[in-house]
């Protein structure tokens, strides 16, 4: 039998060629203007990239992102489970939570948390509805920029995660629940062993996006002087007027963080698509 | 006559306006195989799901092995069982579904181990050896490490049967176990069910497989429109149906 080889000639695509050349030219021009621009102060950028204050801000950015994502995911799972519960009170409470915190801007929430002392000058542990207090602290001591930032980011993130987790749980075939019930598994066992692992496949990709977006959202904390990457960059440029150089420094680190997070996201997605 | 494994008395079930079961009573002696047939929408699957309380009933009683399902009777009043008590009751009743419902994120072996490990807290080693023995029993010892997606429909259903058997149930419910299978895969599942019946397992089987009902069934029930129209020994009902509705139904499926 003779082999029928295919060595076909490709039809010319002049439009695509022209577009590619144009795109390459534009990119080359952009890179050229950036490199030769004397106002960019590459030496300053290099000087501050590994500056102690910048690295300190970087650390706060990472800590804020990690903490608010971990606690936010927990809150989100809790709110999602409440929204899928049979109790109208639990459903209502969770619904109110997501409605309020998704319906107001994060920036406003952050400023609000930072100034919570104006509404509740004392924060403590005691009997609610005006009962005696056992422990209390002045709000101004408790609410630092960091705690205010963490509160704002976490509670806001929880509201978004609730929707993501709920969609994930609902994506699991109800037959899975029935099969698990017929084995005699309890609600909690079914959630933990059967429903959540499958919901993960749907939950992980948007959660990865939330994480990557959170790395950048932490920069909003600069309005309450949160000491993260953007805040420290601003402090330095208010001092030495190297505005653009320090924004480039901050952006470089943000890009690096998001790139690493993207790789992590790919890995997790593969891990949780077992059996599919 | 042998003692009852399942006793269903005047069970009613409605979904909104639609009454699906209109007072069904049925006795399943221990060790017997009862096949339930009837047109789609007749209520046969619902009846099965009322036995292990995947559906709550609106009236009537269901006993399994002498124990009232879903309720406790105290001082002449019925009390709904707590969730954990219901779970205990369900542990003893295996169920096989039309669409298998294997856990897709677990291998065949893990599927079979899940019940004993999570519910009964059996050690991993003991659960593994028992699960392997069960997979061997359904002819799938060599597929233990496969995920459900890598198995044919017939293989998935056999894993599902092994998963139910791993809980050592005293009753097995089959809800149209071969209806979602390609025709050439039906027999391998029916063979596992025949072996199970021969081993003395009490089974209620909702099915369209009249051949299986005739050979393996001890009792045949024909349900239509929420009531039992006719019941008796399978050969008798299948060859000499007394009711017009049974005749009409059998005329269509045989």
PDB file of C-alpha atoms in Angstrom, chain A residues 173-187 189 192-195 197-198 274-276, chain B residues 49 52 54 87 90-91 93 95 97 101-106 114-115 118-119 121 147 149 163-164 167:
ATOM      1  CA  UNK A 173     -25.779  16.424  40.577  1.00  0.00           C
ATOM      2  CA  UNK A 174     -28.509  15.938  43.231  1.00  0.00           C
ATOM      3  CA  UNK A 175     -28.141  12.201  42.607  1.00  0.00           C
ATOM      4  CA  UNK A 176     -24.791  12.392  44.404  1.00  0.00           C
ATOM      5  CA  UNK A 177     -26.559  13.599  47.523  1.00  0.00           C
ATOM      6  CA  UNK A 178     -29.103  10.770  47.271  1.00  0.00           C
ATOM      7  CA  UNK A 179     -26.452   8.103  46.722  1.00  0.00           C
ATOM      8  CA  UNK A 180     -24.587   9.346  49.797  1.00  0.00           C
ATOM      9  CA  UNK A 181     -27.802   9.513  51.840  1.00  0.00           C
ATOM     10  CA  UNK A 182     -28.640   5.948  50.902  1.00  0.00           C
ATOM     11  CA  UNK A 183     -25.272   4.875  52.357  1.00  0.00           C
ATOM     12  CA  UNK A 184     -26.376   6.444  55.636  1.00  0.00           C
ATOM     13  CA  UNK A 185     -24.031   9.439  55.502  1.00  0.00           C
ATOM     14  CA  UNK A 186     -24.949  12.492  57.572  1.00  0.00           C
ATOM     15  CA  UNK A 187     -25.444  15.949  56.091  1.00  0.00           C
ATOM     16  CA  UNK A 189     -20.306  13.916  55.898  1.00  0.00           C
ATOM     17  CA  UNK A 192     -17.353  17.225  53.261  1.00  0.00           C
ATOM     18  CA  UNK A 193     -16.793  13.934  51.422  1.00  0.00           C
ATOM     19  CA  UNK A 194     -19.092  14.098  48.399  1.00  0.00           C
ATOM     20  CA  UNK A 195     -20.437  17.559  47.572  1.00  0.00           C
ATOM     21  CA  UNK A 197     -14.834  17.928  46.598  1.00  0.00           C
ATOM     22  CA  UNK A 198     -16.959  17.944  43.440  1.00  0.00           C
ATOM     23  CA  UNK A 274      -9.463  14.155  39.128  1.00  0.00           C
ATOM     24  CA  UNK A 275     -11.908  11.672  37.629  1.00  0.00           C
ATOM     25  CA  UNK A 276     -12.989  14.121  34.914  1.00  0.00           C
TER      26      UNK A 276
ATOM     27  CA  UNK B  49     -37.744   5.864  47.435  1.00  0.00           C
ATOM     28  CA  UNK B  52     -35.498   4.358  52.541  1.00  0.00           C
ATOM     29  CA  UNK B  54     -35.435   9.557  50.134  1.00  0.00           C
ATOM     30  CA  UNK B  87     -28.919   7.779  58.857  1.00  0.00           C
ATOM     31  CA  UNK B  90     -30.555   3.987  55.949  1.00  0.00           C
ATOM     32  CA  UNK B  91     -27.248   2.211  56.581  1.00  0.00           C
ATOM     33  CA  UNK B  93     -30.788  -0.441  53.173  1.00  0.00           C
ATOM     34  CA  UNK B  95     -29.908   1.421  46.960  1.00  0.00           C
ATOM     35  CA  UNK B  97     -29.901   4.012  40.997  1.00  0.00           C
ATOM     36  CA  UNK B 101     -24.463   8.035  40.886  1.00  0.00           C
ATOM     37  CA  UNK B 102     -20.965   6.808  41.613  1.00  0.00           C
ATOM     38  CA  UNK B 103     -18.785   9.467  43.230  1.00  0.00           C
ATOM     39  CA  UNK B 104     -16.818  10.727  40.203  1.00  0.00           C
ATOM     40  CA  UNK B 105     -13.852  12.035  42.210  1.00  0.00           C
ATOM     41  CA  UNK B 106     -13.154   8.615  43.725  1.00  0.00           C
ATOM     42  CA  UNK B 114     -16.569   5.272  51.260  1.00  0.00           C
ATOM     43  CA  UNK B 115     -19.572   3.937  53.196  1.00  0.00           C
ATOM     44  CA  UNK B 118     -16.956   7.354  56.624  1.00  0.00           C
ATOM     45  CA  UNK B 119     -20.157   5.983  58.133  1.00  0.00           C
ATOM     46  CA  UNK B 121     -15.488   4.122  60.800  1.00  0.00           C
ATOM     47  CA  UNK B 147     -12.385   6.362  37.996  1.00  0.00           C
ATOM     48  CA  UNK B 149     -15.563   7.922  33.835  1.00  0.00           C
ATOM     49  CA  UNK B 163     -20.713   0.096  47.025  1.00  0.00           C
ATOM     50  CA  UNK B 164     -24.146  -0.687  48.472  1.00  0.00           C
ATOM     51  CA  UNK B 167     -22.532  -1.547  54.098  1.00  0.00           C
TER      52      UNK B 167
END
